[in-house]
Amino acid sequence: MDNTSKSKFVLLTGGAGYVGSHTIIPLIESGYEVVVLDNLSNACKGGEGEKPVPISQVEKLTGKQVTFYAIDLLDYNSLTEIFDKHEFCCVIHFAGLKAVGESCIIPLTYYQVNVCGSINLFLVMKEHNVKRLVFSSSSTVYGEPQFLPITESHPVGQNLLNGYAKSKYYIEGILQDLCNSDKEWFVIILRYFNPVGAHSSGTLGEDPNGIPNNLMPYVAHVAVGNIPNLNVFGNDYNTIDGTGVRDYLHIMDLAEGHVSALEKMLKSNDSGAIAINLGTGNGYSVLQVINMFSEVSKRKIKYEIVGRRSGDCGSSYCDASFAKEYLGWEAKRTLKEMCEDTWRWQSLYPQGFSTKT
Amino acid sequence: MDNTSKSKFVLLTGGAGYVGSHTIIPLIESGYEVVVLDNLSNACKGGEGEKPVPISQVEKLTGKQVTFYAIDLLDYNSLTEIFDKHEFCCVIHFAGLKAVGESCIIPLTYYQVNVCGSINLFLVMKEHNVKRLVFSSSSTVYGEPQFLPITESHPVGQNLLNGYAKSKYYIEGILQDLCNSDKEWFVIILRYFNPVGAHSSGTLGEDPNGIPNNLMPYVAHVAVGNIPNLNVFGNDYNTIDGTGVRDYLHIMDLAEGHVSALEKMLKSNDSGAIAINLGTGNGYSVLQVINMFSEVSKRKIKYEIVGRRSGDCGSSYCDASFAKEYLGWEAKRTLKEMCEDTWRWQSLYPQGFSTKT
């Protein structure tokens, strides 16, 4: 394998998931060769001998093949085989369990999958001298915001209330130590705010198992008639209309953020572990999202105001200036586009990827 | 296996190590049946077909057999087999890598062994409905002391400078989540201050690989002539004589603390994860330790004052009152006994367990 081809192979762990699958598109558009591994614990499998549905959709959209392996990061030997087979310039590590509520019920599983899966990956990368990594972290590592907007220097790891957030925080800590121990590593830690939306084609989107955990897919399911109504948790926060404010980010903006991080890595001589917020820097309230979704879908979204949910804060939004400065990336898409693209996907695929088309 | 016998079987992970092996003695004296597992990565192996040397020494001292398995916590299947074979009332989890300096050089290995090894253990315990655990944590989770004496409510996890301390902190966090998720778990987290000394017989003691990391074994090696002299890192701290002050604790006091924790667990209806300091509550300076060791060994200990070592603090000692209140345990042995017992061991076994006797 010559250097030219070597420099274009990127491994995406969890690449069949929501953020991973959308990220393949701009990677392919930027000329990268994408190899996906995923254990399919939370992604729609394809038919016999077929790739998972999100990967097939991506292949249709891009007209390019994506190499796919159904393996688990806890399976060290299979992971080693993939690294033996391909020379990667970089790994983008999406794989992990992500349901905050579930992480409080089965924490050991969350730590095993997220933390031990990551450690296995890093060990195999080290053995194969692949020392460039983009890691999917989360704004949940900040805990309850001590100030707004949240900058990257905001304290992390304090009073984290769930295993999901803690597992991300621990992995960040492990990456810091790894980079301190070996100056050849260059790791970009992306702290996502609230990814929403879908590819503008409407053929690729978020397909949560069971009842959605997050606002936007929940609203979309109510709009399309899968769920009768929506609970709004608290309208007595100190926000524009009393409902919680979050920094929603279009999934394709987020996807492009990963390409920017990857290109930074390949061009720059920096090293170490660098944490970067990915968000728009703007917050929208629950009611603002509901109203916008109602407007674009022309559907009434039935909702009910109920009590605050423990662990929720009033407002969370980021200072997005470091991403612009360091990666040259900023979010471009509006709340309206987030709702329009979600609605297009939800209308075309009311049952997600398992919709008969 | 009837309930009476069941209630007496205790699994010690890392039971061939320094703290583990000493803890077997008071456990056996209290009537427990001890099963040890250890991967022997850091313990003196026995001859062909023999148990590891520390285990054989314990058997000689107690006149009882200790069941021993040479397995690694990362080997899930072997771990499961041990739990299939024995019904444990409790696990005391000592196993882990513990060299602070090394953890900065090979952090991934530290996280894999300590964190993933622990997660495997907890998963297997859960599957076998063994939900009582004593965990070896460390005062290093407190980071640089913000106040003295350090109580259990002192902040943890802030600005931890090495993978060893962070791995202990992460395991504590995982145990908290585990106990929150299932109220049947009862976990006692013991935060050790500075364990030193040896069994009073002089036949069991600390046997570090290579150059010792900690003061007391270093002093002992200088006294016995294995190492020419000792570096004292800084004499300009705000302490009695300018040298660093630590809360040294006799290993047999520490060992008895584990028995107290175990008995608390078996008698009490408490649940959850409870962190407890184990220390004397008194601090001694480096020079006080050197002088006492010199007095009891009647040897001159050559030392040299050098600059402070990064990451060291001036003083660290605990508030030991919660251990007394909750466990009914307190340290009984003096600094003089710590030095006498260390010296007896070091004189009898100048090369540790590999000394030809």
mmCIF file of N, CA and C in Angstrom, chain A residues 150-256:
data_model
loop_
_atom_site.group_PDB
_atom_site.id
_atom_site.type_symbol
_atom_site.label_atom_id
_atom_site.label_comp_id
_atom_site.label_asym_id
_atom_site.label_seq_id
_atom_site.Cartn_x
_atom_site.Cartn_y
_atom_site.Cartn_z
ATOM 1 N N ILE A 150 -20.603 27.857 27.651
ATOM 2 C CA ILE A 150 -19.610 26.914 28.158
ATOM 3 C C ILE A 150 -18.388 26.923 27.236
ATOM 4 N N THR A 151 -17.243 27.304 27.794
ATOM 5 C CA THR A 151 -15.986 27.220 27.018
ATOM 6 C C THR A 151 -15.318 25.877 27.330
ATOM 7 N N GLU A 152 -14.284 25.566 26.571
ATOM 8 C CA GLU A 152 -13.558 24.312 26.794
ATOM 9 C C GLU A 152 -12.837 24.303 28.138
ATOM 10 N N SER A 153 -12.620 25.485 28.740
ATOM 11 C CA SER A 153 -11.940 25.500 30.034
ATOM 12 C C SER A 153 -12.923 25.388 31.200
ATOM 13 N N HIS A 154 -14.213 25.285 30.907
ATOM 14 C CA HIS A 154 -15.202 25.021 31.957
ATOM 15 C C HIS A 154 -14.787 23.731 32.681
ATOM 16 N N PRO A 155 -14.923 23.677 34.024
ATOM 17 C CA PRO A 155 -14.577 22.431 34.734
ATOM 18 C C PRO A 155 -15.336 21.229 34.171
ATOM 19 N N VAL A 156 -14.663 20.116 34.165
ATOM 20 C CA VAL A 156 -15.294 18.868 33.711
ATOM 21 C C VAL A 156 -15.254 17.839 34.833
ATOM 22 N N GLY A 157 -16.191 16.913 34.782
ATOM 23 C CA GLY A 157 -16.134 15.753 35.673
ATOM 24 C C GLY A 157 -16.727 15.976 37.051
ATOM 25 N N GLN A 158 -17.260 17.176 37.317
ATOM 26 C CA GLN A 158 -17.778 17.441 38.659
ATOM 27 C C GLN A 158 -19.260 17.091 38.758
ATOM 28 N N ASN A 159 -19.600 16.285 39.762
ATOM 29 C CA ASN A 159 -21.000 15.931 40.021
ATOM 30 C C ASN A 159 -21.713 15.377 38.800
ATOM 31 N N LEU A 160 -21.042 14.540 38.047
ATOM 32 C CA LEU A 160 -21.705 13.918 36.901
ATOM 33 C C LEU A 160 -22.685 12.882 37.435
ATOM 34 N N LEU A 161 -23.901 12.928 36.920
ATOM 35 C CA LEU A 161 -24.983 12.160 37.542
ATOM 36 C C LEU A 161 -25.271 10.830 36.858
ATOM 37 N N ASN A 162 -24.589 10.529 35.780
ATOM 38 C CA ASN A 162 -24.907 9.272 35.101
ATOM 39 C C ASN A 162 -23.647 8.650 34.511
ATOM 40 N N GLY A 163 -23.747 7.345 34.289
ATOM 41 C CA GLY A 163 -22.609 6.579 33.806
ATOM 42 C C GLY A 163 -22.199 6.958 32.391
ATOM 43 N N TYR A 164 -23.156 7.417 31.596
ATOM 44 C CA TYR A 164 -22.817 7.850 30.243
ATOM 45 C C TYR A 164 -21.810 9.003 30.294
ATOM 46 N N ALA A 165 -22.179 10.051 31.013
ATOM 47 C CA ALA A 165 -21.307 11.229 31.104
ATOM 48 C C ALA A 165 -19.963 10.859 31.724
ATOM 49 N N LYS A 166 -20.013 10.056 32.786
ATOM 50 C CA LYS A 166 -18.773 9.669 33.452
ATOM 51 C C LYS A 166 -17.894 8.833 32.528
ATOM 52 N N SER A 167 -18.510 7.947 31.747
ATOM 53 C CA SER A 167 -17.687 7.119 30.851
ATOM 54 C C SER A 167 -16.965 8.000 29.832
ATOM 55 N N LYS A 168 -17.634 9.030 29.324
ATOM 56 C CA LYS A 168 -16.975 9.952 28.380
ATOM 57 C C LYS A 168 -15.852 10.711 29.076
ATOM 58 N N TYR A 169 -16.131 11.150 30.302
ATOM 59 C CA TYR A 169 -15.121 11.883 31.072
ATOM 60 C C TYR A 169 -13.896 11.010 31.353
ATOM 61 N N TYR A 170 -14.139 9.760 31.696
ATOM 62 C CA TYR A 170 -13.022 8.854 31.967
ATOM 63 C C TYR A 170 -12.189 8.640 30.691
ATOM 64 N N ILE A 171 -12.860 8.451 29.576
ATOM 65 C CA ILE A 171 -12.114 8.221 28.335
ATOM 66 C C ILE A 171 -11.280 9.465 27.996
ATOM 67 N N GLU A 172 -11.850 10.642 28.192
ATOM 68 C CA GLU A 172 -11.057 11.860 27.984
ATOM 69 C C GLU A 172 -9.804 11.849 28.873
ATOM 70 N N GLY A 173 -9.979 11.434 30.127
ATOM 71 C CA GLY A 173 -8.849 11.395 31.064
ATOM 72 C C GLY A 173 -7.778 10.402 30.617
ATOM 73 N N ILE A 174 -8.228 9.265 30.134
ATOM 74 C CA ILE A 174 -7.297 8.244 29.637
ATOM 75 C C ILE A 174 -6.531 8.779 28.425
ATOM 76 N N LEU A 175 -7.229 9.476 27.548
ATOM 77 C CA LEU A 175 -6.575 10.048 26.359
ATOM 78 C C LEU A 175 -5.556 11.119 26.754
ATOM 79 N N GLN A 176 -5.867 11.910 27.762
ATOM 80 C CA GLN A 176 -4.895 12.911 28.238
ATOM 81 C C GLN A 176 -3.619 12.212 28.703
ATOM 82 N N ASP A 177 -3.773 11.163 29.493
ATOM 83 C CA ASP A 177 -2.592 10.436 29.995
ATOM 84 C C ASP A 177 -1.821 9.778 28.860
ATOM 85 N N LEU A 178 -2.567 9.212 27.918
ATOM 86 C CA LEU A 178 -1.917 8.576 26.770
ATOM 87 C C LEU A 178 -1.071 9.596 26.013
ATOM 88 N N CYS A 179 -1.631 10.763 25.754
ATOM 89 C CA CYS A 179 -0.894 11.804 25.015
ATOM 90 C C CYS A 179 0.278 12.352 25.831
ATOM 91 N N ASN A 180 0.120 12.405 27.159
ATOM 92 C CA ASN A 180 1.248 12.839 27.990
ATOM 93 C C ASN A 180 2.392 11.828 27.958
ATOM 94 N N SER A 181 2.032 10.567 27.795
ATOM 95 C CA SER A 181 3.054 9.507 27.852
ATOM 96 C C SER A 181 3.805 9.349 26.536
ATOM 97 N N ASP A 182 3.211 9.841 25.442
ATOM 98 C CA ASP A 182 3.808 9.611 24.118
ATOM 99 C C ASP A 182 3.438 10.790 23.226
ATOM 100 N N LYS A 183 4.427 11.620 22.926
ATOM 101 C CA LYS A 183 4.169 12.884 22.233
ATOM 102 C C LYS A 183 3.835 12.695 20.755
ATOM 103 N N GLU A 184 3.845 11.440 20.286
ATOM 104 C CA GLU A 184 3.446 11.205 18.894
ATOM 105 C C GLU A 184 1.938 11.189 18.712
ATOM 106 N N TRP A 185 1.212 11.045 19.788
ATOM 107 C CA TRP A 185 -0.248 11.001 19.671
ATOM 108 C C TRP A 185 -0.814 12.397 19.441
ATOM 109 N N PHE A 186 -1.828 12.453 18.586
ATOM 110 C CA PHE A 186 -2.584 13.690 18.382
ATOM 111 C C PHE A 186 -4.055 13.291 18.418
ATOM 112 N N VAL A 187 -4.730 13.771 19.441
ATOM 113 C CA VAL A 187 -6.117 13.383 19.680
ATOM 114 C C VAL A 187 -6.983 14.635 19.729
ATOM 115 N N ILE A 188 -8.028 14.639 18.950
ATOM 116 C CA ILE A 188 -9.007 15.725 19.056
ATOM 117 C C ILE A 188 -10.281 15.159 19.674
ATOM 118 N N ILE A 189 -10.620 15.741 20.819
ATOM 119 C CA ILE A 189 -11.808 15.323 21.573
ATOM 120 C C ILE A 189 -12.927 16.303 21.213
ATOM 121 N N LEU A 190 -13.957 15.798 20.560
ATOM 122 C CA LEU A 190 -15.069 16.670 20.170
ATOM 123 C C LEU A 190 -16.197 16.533 21.189
ATOM 124 N N ARG A 191 -16.489 17.637 21.851
ATOM 125 C CA ARG A 191 -17.582 17.616 22.834
ATOM 126 C C ARG A 191 -18.854 18.124 22.159
ATOM 127 N N TYR A 192 -19.683 17.149 21.775
ATOM 128 C CA TYR A 192 -20.918 17.477 21.062
ATOM 129 C C TYR A 192 -21.919 18.140 21.997
ATOM 130 N N PHE A 193 -22.612 19.138 21.497
ATOM 131 C CA PHE A 193 -23.768 19.628 22.220
ATOM 132 C C PHE A 193 -24.981 18.774 21.804
ATOM 133 N N ASN A 194 -25.996 19.283 21.151
ATOM 134 C CA ASN A 194 -27.185 18.450 20.910
ATOM 135 C C ASN A 194 -27.422 18.199 19.430
ATOM 136 N N PRO A 195 -26.852 17.117 18.909
ATOM 137 C CA PRO A 195 -27.005 16.820 17.480
ATOM 138 C C PRO A 195 -28.442 16.429 17.152
ATOM 139 N N VAL A 196 -28.966 17.034 16.109
ATOM 140 C CA VAL A 196 -30.335 16.735 15.651
ATOM 141 C C VAL A 196 -30.352 16.796 14.128
ATOM 142 N N GLY A 197 -31.500 16.440 13.562
ATOM 143 C CA GLY A 197 -31.660 16.587 12.121
ATOM 144 C C GLY A 197 -31.278 15.330 11.369
ATOM 145 N N ALA A 198 -31.193 15.471 10.065
ATOM 146 C CA ALA A 198 -30.983 14.331 9.184
ATOM 147 C C ALA A 198 -30.318 14.834 7.908
ATOM 148 N N HIS A 199 -29.861 13.902 7.096
ATOM 149 C CA HIS A 199 -29.336 14.290 5.787
ATOM 150 C C HIS A 199 -30.470 14.910 4.961
ATOM 151 N N SER A 200 -30.135 15.909 4.149
ATOM 152 C CA SER A 200 -31.175 16.671 3.455
ATOM 153 C C SER A 200 -31.948 15.828 2.438
ATOM 154 N N SER A 201 -31.403 14.662 2.062
ATOM 155 C CA SER A 201 -32.131 13.770 1.146
ATOM 156 C C SER A 201 -33.356 13.151 1.811
ATOM 157 N N GLY A 202 -33.345 13.126 3.135
ATOM 158 C CA GLY A 202 -34.419 12.453 3.869
ATOM 159 C C GLY A 202 -34.278 10.947 3.929
ATOM 160 N N THR A 203 -33.166 10.408 3.418
ATOM 161 C CA THR A 203 -33.008 8.948 3.399
ATOM 162 C C THR A 203 -32.086 8.433 4.497
ATOM 163 N N LEU A 204 -31.578 9.341 5.304
ATOM 164 C CA LEU A 204 -30.658 8.955 6.384
ATOM 165 C C LEU A 204 -30.980 9.862 7.560
ATOM 166 N N GLY A 205 -31.166 9.268 8.718
ATOM 167 C CA GLY A 205 -31.509 10.086 9.885
ATOM 168 C C GLY A 205 -31.320 9.321 11.168
ATOM 169 N N GLU A 206 -31.879 9.874 12.247
ATOM 170 C CA GLU A 206 -31.736 9.253 13.558
ATOM 171 C C GLU A 206 -32.840 8.222 13.742
ATOM 172 N N ASP A 207 -32.452 7.037 14.177
ATOM 173 C CA ASP A 207 -33.416 5.946 14.282
ATOM 174 C C ASP A 207 -33.275 5.271 15.643
ATOM 175 N N PRO A 208 -33.732 5.983 16.704
ATOM 176 C CA PRO A 208 -33.527 5.426 18.052
ATOM 177 C C PRO A 208 -34.329 4.144 18.245
ATOM 178 N N ASN A 209 -33.753 3.235 19.028
ATOM 179 C CA ASN A 209 -34.488 2.036 19.450
ATOM 180 C C ASN A 209 -35.553 2.438 20.458
ATOM 181 N N GLY A 210 -36.767 1.958 20.262
ATOM 182 C CA GLY A 210 -37.818 2.198 21.260
ATOM 183 C C GLY A 210 -38.205 3.656 21.333
ATOM 184 N N ILE A 211 -38.619 4.086 22.521
ATOM 185 C CA ILE A 211 -39.059 5.469 22.713
ATOM 186 C C ILE A 211 -37.834 6.377 22.714
ATOM 187 N N PRO A 212 -37.877 7.443 21.917
ATOM 188 C CA PRO A 212 -36.695 8.314 21.839
ATOM 189 C C PRO A 212 -36.367 8.950 23.191
ATOM 190 N N ASN A 213 -35.085 9.165 23.444
ATOM 191 C CA ASN A 213 -34.644 9.817 24.674
ATOM 192 C C ASN A 213 -34.556 11.327 24.517
ATOM 193 N N ASN A 214 -34.375 11.780 23.296
ATOM 194 C CA ASN A 214 -34.059 13.192 23.088
ATOM 195 C C ASN A 214 -35.237 13.931 22.463
ATOM 196 N N LEU A 215 -35.227 15.250 22.636
ATOM 197 C CA LEU A 215 -36.387 16.048 22.254
ATOM 198 C C LEU A 215 -36.754 15.934 20.776
ATOM 199 N N MET A 216 -35.789 16.195 19.896
ATOM 200 C CA MET A 216 -36.138 16.321 18.472
ATOM 201 C C MET A 216 -36.752 15.037 17.897
ATOM 202 N N PRO A 217 -36.126 13.865 18.097
ATOM 203 C CA PRO A 217 -36.791 12.661 17.582
ATOM 204 C C PRO A 217 -38.143 12.412 18.257
ATOM 205 N N TYR A 218 -38.264 12.813 19.481
ATOM 206 C CA TYR A 218 -39.543 12.656 20.172
ATOM 207 C C TYR A 218 -40.612 13.516 19.496
ATOM 208 N N VAL A 219 -40.273 14.774 19.259
ATOM 209 C CA VAL A 219 -41.199 15.687 18.575
ATOM 210 C C VAL A 219 -41.562 15.115 17.205
ATOM 211 N N ALA A 220 -40.565 14.609 16.500
ATOM 212 C CA ALA A 220 -40.805 14.066 15.161
ATOM 213 C C ALA A 220 -41.762 12.873 15.217
ATOM 214 N N HIS A 221 -41.584 12.046 16.240
ATOM 215 C CA HIS A 221 -42.476 10.884 16.381
ATOM 216 C C HIS A 221 -43.896 11.319 16.736
ATOM 217 N N VAL A 222 -44.037 12.375 17.516
ATOM 218 C CA VAL A 222 -45.377 12.893 17.807
ATOM 219 C C VAL A 222 -45.980 13.461 16.522
ATOM 220 N N ALA A 223 -45.190 14.228 15.782
ATOM 221 C CA ALA A 223 -45.699 14.862 14.550
ATOM 222 C C ALA A 223 -46.190 13.812 13.549
ATOM 223 N N VAL A 224 -45.465 12.712 13.457
ATOM 224 C CA VAL A 224 -45.817 11.709 12.461
ATOM 225 C C VAL A 224 -46.910 10.751 12.974
ATOM 226 N N GLY A 225 -47.225 10.880 14.260
ATOM 227 C CA GLY A 225 -48.328 10.095 14.816
ATOM 228 C C GLY A 225 -47.934 8.796 15.499
ATOM 229 N N ASN A 226 -46.637 8.570 15.677
ATOM 230 C CA ASN A 226 -46.208 7.344 16.373
ATOM 231 C C ASN A 226 -46.458 7.408 17.878
ATOM 232 N N ILE A 227 -46.411 8.617 18.417
ATOM 233 C CA ILE A 227 -46.567 8.829 19.865
ATOM 234 C C ILE A 227 -47.615 9.925 20.018
ATOM 235 N N PRO A 228 -48.573 9.771 20.954
ATOM 236 C CA PRO A 228 -49.675 10.740 21.014
ATOM 237 C C PRO A 228 -49.264 12.146 21.449
ATOM 238 N N ASN A 229 -48.448 12.229 22.505
ATOM 239 C CA ASN A 229 -48.052 13.581 22.919
ATOM 240 C C ASN A 229 -46.736 13.585 23.663
ATOM 241 N N LEU A 230 -46.271 14.774 23.923
ATOM 242 C CA LEU A 230 -44.918 15.025 24.412
ATOM 243 C C LEU A 230 -44.992 15.619 25.807
ATOM 244 N N ASN A 231 -44.156 15.137 26.715
ATOM 245 C CA ASN A 231 -44.018 15.794 28.018
ATOM 246 C C ASN A 231 -42.906 16.839 27.954
ATOM 247 N N VAL A 232 -43.234 18.035 28.413
ATOM 248 C CA VAL A 232 -42.211 19.078 28.530
ATOM 249 C C VAL A 232 -41.866 19.177 30.014
ATOM 250 N N PHE A 233 -40.601 18.917 30.344
ATOM 251 C CA PHE A 233 -40.212 18.796 31.755
ATOM 252 C C PHE A 233 -39.840 20.151 32.345
ATOM 253 N N GLY A 234 -40.836 20.846 32.858
ATOM 254 C CA GLY A 234 -40.576 22.109 33.549
ATOM 255 C C GLY A 234 -40.744 23.316 32.636
ATOM 256 N N ASN A 235 -41.504 24.303 33.119
ATOM 257 C CA ASN A 235 -41.577 25.593 32.399
ATOM 258 C C ASN A 235 -41.314 26.749 33.359
ATOM 259 N N ASP A 236 -40.543 26.414 34.410
ATOM 260 C CA ASP A 236 -40.225 27.447 35.401
ATOM 261 C C ASP A 236 -38.717 27.685 35.501
ATOM 262 N N TYR A 237 -37.990 27.353 34.424
ATOM 263 C CA TYR A 237 -36.561 27.690 34.393
ATOM 264 C C TYR A 237 -36.399 29.160 34.041
ATOM 265 N N ASN A 238 -35.245 29.691 34.367
ATOM 266 C CA ASN A 238 -34.943 31.086 34.065
ATOM 267 C C ASN A 238 -34.473 31.205 32.607
ATOM 268 N N THR A 239 -35.429 31.009 31.691
ATOM 269 C CA THR A 239 -35.114 31.041 30.254
ATOM 270 C C THR A 239 -36.186 31.875 29.547
ATOM 271 N N ILE A 240 -36.053 32.032 28.280
ATOM 272 C CA ILE A 240 -36.944 32.903 27.498
ATOM 273 C C ILE A 240 -38.418 32.598 27.729
ATOM 274 N N ASP A 241 -38.784 31.325 27.816
ATOM 275 C CA ASP A 241 -40.191 30.970 28.051
ATOM 276 C C ASP A 241 -40.350 29.967 29.195
ATOM 277 N N GLY A 242 -39.297 29.799 29.970
ATOM 278 C CA GLY A 242 -39.378 28.911 31.141
ATOM 279 C C GLY A 242 -38.996 27.477 30.858
ATOM 280 N N THR A 243 -38.971 27.079 29.575
ATOM 281 C CA THR A 243 -38.584 25.693 29.267
ATOM 282 C C THR A 243 -37.075 25.620 29.015
ATOM 283 N N GLY A 244 -36.532 24.416 29.107
ATOM 284 C CA GLY A 244 -35.085 24.214 29.014
ATOM 285 C C GLY A 244 -34.504 24.631 27.670
ATOM 286 N N VAL A 245 -33.326 25.210 27.722
ATOM 287 C CA VAL A 245 -32.648 25.701 26.510
ATOM 288 C C VAL A 245 -31.408 24.843 26.238
ATOM 289 N N ARG A 246 -31.281 24.411 24.996
ATOM 290 C CA ARG A 246 -30.133 23.595 24.606
ATOM 291 C C ARG A 246 -29.553 24.094 23.286
ATOM 292 N N ASP A 247 -28.316 23.668 23.053
ATOM 293 C CA ASP A 247 -27.582 24.100 21.867
ATOM 294 C C ASP A 247 -27.725 23.009 20.798
ATOM 295 N N TYR A 248 -28.790 23.114 19.995
ATOM 296 C CA TYR A 248 -29.037 22.112 18.949
ATOM 297 C C TYR A 248 -28.141 22.377 17.749
ATOM 298 N N LEU A 249 -27.652 21.272 17.199
ATOM 299 C CA LEU A 249 -26.653 21.348 16.132
ATOM 300 C C LEU A 249 -27.077 20.384 15.027
ATOM 301 N N HIS A 250 -27.086 20.854 13.805
ATOM 302 C CA HIS A 250 -27.486 20.002 12.677
ATOM 303 C C HIS A 250 -26.468 18.878 12.486
ATOM 304 N N ILE A 251 -26.971 17.675 12.319
ATOM 305 C CA ILE A 251 -26.103 16.497 12.205
ATOM 306 C C ILE A 251 -25.079 16.640 11.060
ATOM 307 N N MET A 252 -25.459 17.332 9.972
ATOM 308 C CA MET A 252 -24.499 17.470 8.863
ATOM 309 C C MET A 252 -23.422 18.512 9.193
ATOM 310 N N ASP A 253 -23.779 19.514 10.005
ATOM 311 C CA ASP A 253 -22.733 20.410 10.518
ATOM 312 C C ASP A 253 -21.760 19.627 11.395
ATOM 313 N N LEU A 254 -22.336 18.809 12.273
ATOM 314 C CA LEU A 254 -21.500 17.984 13.152
ATOM 315 C C LEU A 254 -20.608 17.058 12.325
ATOM 316 N N ALA A 255 -21.208 16.429 11.322
ATOM 317 C CA ALA A 255 -20.445 15.514 10.450
ATOM 318 C C ALA A 255 -19.256 16.254 9.829
ATOM 319 N N GLU A 256 -19.528 17.452 9.326
ATOM 320 C CA GLU A 256 -18.457 18.245 8.711
ATOM 321 C C GLU A 256 -17.386 18.662 9.722
#
